[in-house]
mmCIF file of C-alpha atoms in Angstrom:
data_model
loop_
_atom_site.group_PDB
_atom_site.id
_atom_site.type_symbol
_atom_site.label_atom_id
_atom_site.label_comp_id
_atom_site.label_asym_id
_atom_site.label_seq_id
_atom_site.Cartn_x
_atom_site.Cartn_y
_atom_site.Cartn_z
ATOM 1 C CA MET A 28 -10.569 39.510 57.547
ATOM 2 C CA ILE A 29 -11.104 38.892 53.840
ATOM 3 C CA THR A 30 -12.498 35.684 52.355
ATOM 4 C CA ALA A 31 -12.920 34.439 48.792
ATOM 5 C CA SER A 32 -13.476 31.190 46.908
ATOM 6 C CA ILE A 33 -11.362 29.975 44.034
ATOM 7 C CA THR A 34 -14.082 27.460 43.048
ATOM 8 C CA LYS A 35 -17.315 29.510 43.149
ATOM 9 C CA ASN A 36 -18.823 31.338 40.168
ATOM 10 C CA ILE A 37 -16.379 29.929 37.615
ATOM 11 C CA THR A 38 -16.953 30.973 34.006
ATOM 12 C CA TYR A 39 -15.009 29.431 31.142
ATOM 13 C CA LYS A 40 -14.819 31.575 28.013
ATOM 14 C CA GLU A 41 -14.450 29.799 24.710
ATOM 15 C CA ASP A 42 -12.177 32.389 23.098
ATOM 16 C CA LYS A 43 -9.796 33.435 25.900
ATOM 17 C CA PRO A 44 -8.964 32.900 29.571
ATOM 18 C CA THR A 45 -11.238 34.423 32.218
ATOM 19 C CA ILE A 46 -9.536 36.755 34.707
ATOM 20 C CA THR A 47 -11.213 37.424 38.078
ATOM 21 C CA LEU A 48 -9.949 39.454 41.028
ATOM 22 C CA LEU A 49 -10.659 37.250 44.077
ATOM 23 C CA MET A 50 -9.328 39.539 46.798
ATOM 24 C CA GLU A 51 -7.046 42.414 47.551
ATOM 25 C CA THR A 52 -4.996 42.571 50.739
ATOM 26 C CA ASP A 53 -2.668 45.212 52.113
ATOM 27 C CA THR A 54 0.185 43.774 50.021
ATOM 28 C CA THR A 55 -1.219 41.567 47.230
ATOM 29 C CA LYS A 56 -3.987 40.928 44.745
ATOM 30 C CA GLU A 57 -5.180 37.340 44.345
ATOM 31 C CA ILE A 58 -6.409 36.612 40.833
ATOM 32 C CA ARG A 59 -8.115 33.524 39.383
ATOM 33 C CA ILE A 60 -7.330 32.635 35.782
ATOM 34 C CA VAL A 61 -9.688 30.065 34.259
ATOM 35 C CA MET A 62 -8.441 28.502 31.031
ATOM 36 C CA ARG A 63 -9.782 25.967 28.559
ATOM 37 C CA LYS A 64 -7.478 23.482 26.858
ATOM 38 C CA ASN A 65 -5.406 25.188 24.107
ATOM 39 C CA GLN A 66 -6.032 28.717 25.384
ATOM 40 C CA GLU A 67 -2.904 30.726 26.015
ATOM 41 C CA MET A 68 -1.493 33.853 27.526
ATOM 42 C CA LYS A 69 1.110 35.347 25.193
ATOM 43 C CA GLU A 70 4.575 36.211 26.464
ATOM 44 C CA HIS A 71 4.476 39.001 29.013
ATOM 45 C CA SER A 72 6.155 40.046 32.247
ATOM 46 C CA ALA A 73 5.072 41.569 35.541
ATOM 47 C CA PRO A 74 6.586 44.734 37.018
ATOM 48 C CA LYS A 75 6.853 43.090 40.462
ATOM 49 C CA PRO A 76 7.442 39.475 41.612
ATOM 50 C CA ILE A 77 4.539 37.022 41.138
ATOM 51 C CA VAL A 78 3.507 33.575 42.328
ATOM 52 C CA VAL A 79 1.508 31.204 40.118
ATOM 53 C CA GLU A 80 -0.328 28.177 41.560
ATOM 54 C CA ILE A 81 -2.031 25.505 39.488
ATOM 55 C CA PHE A 82 -5.186 24.811 41.478
ATOM 56 C CA GLU A 83 -6.705 22.458 38.907
ATOM 57 C CA GLY A 84 -5.676 21.159 35.482
ATOM 58 C CA GLU A 85 -2.400 21.516 33.635
ATOM 59 C CA ILE A 86 -0.442 24.184 31.781
ATOM 60 C CA ASN A 87 2.836 24.536 29.950
ATOM 61 C CA PHE A 88 4.659 27.490 31.472
ATOM 62 C CA GLY A 89 7.384 28.983 29.289
ATOM 63 C CA VAL A 90 10.177 30.866 31.024
ATOM 64 C CA ASN A 91 13.877 31.398 30.220
ATOM 65 C CA LYS A 92 13.602 29.403 26.978
ATOM 66 C CA LYS A 93 12.311 26.368 28.947
ATOM 67 C CA VAL A 94 8.813 24.935 29.077
ATOM 68 C CA LEU A 95 7.714 23.593 32.454
ATOM 69 C CA ASN A 96 4.695 21.299 32.597
ATOM 70 C CA LEU A 97 2.825 22.445 35.700
ATOM 71 C CA LYS A 98 0.013 20.360 37.181
ATOM 72 C CA ARG A 99 -2.426 20.584 40.065
ATOM 73 C CA GLY A 100 -0.641 21.689 43.217
ATOM 74 C CA ASP A 101 2.447 23.079 41.478
ATOM 75 C CA LEU A 102 3.665 26.591 42.237
ATOM 76 C CA ILE A 103 6.207 28.823 40.553
ATOM 77 C CA ALA A 104 7.570 32.188 41.705
ATOM 78 C CA LEU A 105 9.085 34.702 39.297
ATOM 79 C CA ASP A 106 11.047 37.859 39.933
ATOM 80 C CA ALA A 107 9.912 41.127 38.384
ATOM 81 C CA ASN A 108 10.277 41.582 34.622
ATOM 82 C CA VAL A 109 10.825 37.903 33.766
ATOM 83 C CA PRO A 110 9.152 37.139 30.398
ATOM 84 C CA HIS A 111 6.841 34.111 30.528
ATOM 85 C CA ASP A 112 3.879 32.573 28.724
ATOM 86 C CA LEU A 113 1.169 30.009 29.505
ATOM 87 C CA VAL A 114 -0.457 27.391 27.266
ATOM 88 C CA CYS A 115 -3.287 25.366 28.770
ATOM 89 C CA THR A 116 -2.976 21.623 28.075
ATOM 90 C CA GLU A 117 -5.956 20.566 30.243
ATOM 91 C CA ASP A 118 -8.790 22.834 31.461
ATOM 92 C CA ALA A 119 -7.226 24.720 34.358
ATOM 93 C CA ILE A 120 -7.830 27.013 37.295
ATOM 94 C CA VAL A 121 -4.756 29.096 38.067
ATOM 95 C CA ARG A 122 -4.222 31.348 41.077
ATOM 96 C CA LEU A 123 -1.986 34.330 40.445
ATOM 97 C CA THR A 124 -0.583 36.459 43.254
ATOM 98 C CA ILE A 125 0.576 39.923 42.191
ATOM 99 C CA ALA A 126 1.743 42.955 44.122
ATOM 100 C CA LYS A 127 -0.938 45.356 45.300
ATOM 101 C CA THR A 128 0.692 48.064 43.169
ATOM 102 C CA ASP A 129 0.290 45.886 40.045
ATOM 103 C CA SER A 130 -2.869 46.123 37.960
ATOM 104 C CA ILE A 131 -5.542 43.559 37.092
ATOM 105 C CA LYS A 132 -5.958 45.584 33.883
ATOM 106 C CA ARG A 133 -2.399 44.592 32.943
ATOM 107 C CA VAL A 134 -3.318 40.924 33.400
ATOM 108 C CA ASN A 135 -6.511 41.359 31.348
ATOM 109 C CA ASP A 136 -4.510 43.068 28.597
ATOM 110 C CA VAL A 137 -2.396 39.918 28.229
ATOM 111 C CA VAL A 138 -5.465 37.872 27.190
ATOM 112 C CA SER A 139 -7.048 40.561 24.985
#
């Protein structure tokens, strides 16, 4: 059994989103992305499918030349290699599920 909390030990950075590995299972890595209003994650893609959940707040999620306004409770799943970007419109906590073979370093590189 593995446990984690998406709401404990939250740190908002003023200059860029905060990326935290919450847990790693046999198949996935669960990552928390904490964003302040107006912070963004430039266009990028993942080598494997991902799932993004808006736990708190609001973001504009750009994908396929569309911008989706995602709010608390919304989820989106993307296939591998789909370019996307995030712009935070209200302080947000985002849960990202990536494949175990994917790298948290790759996610951190997006915000660097």
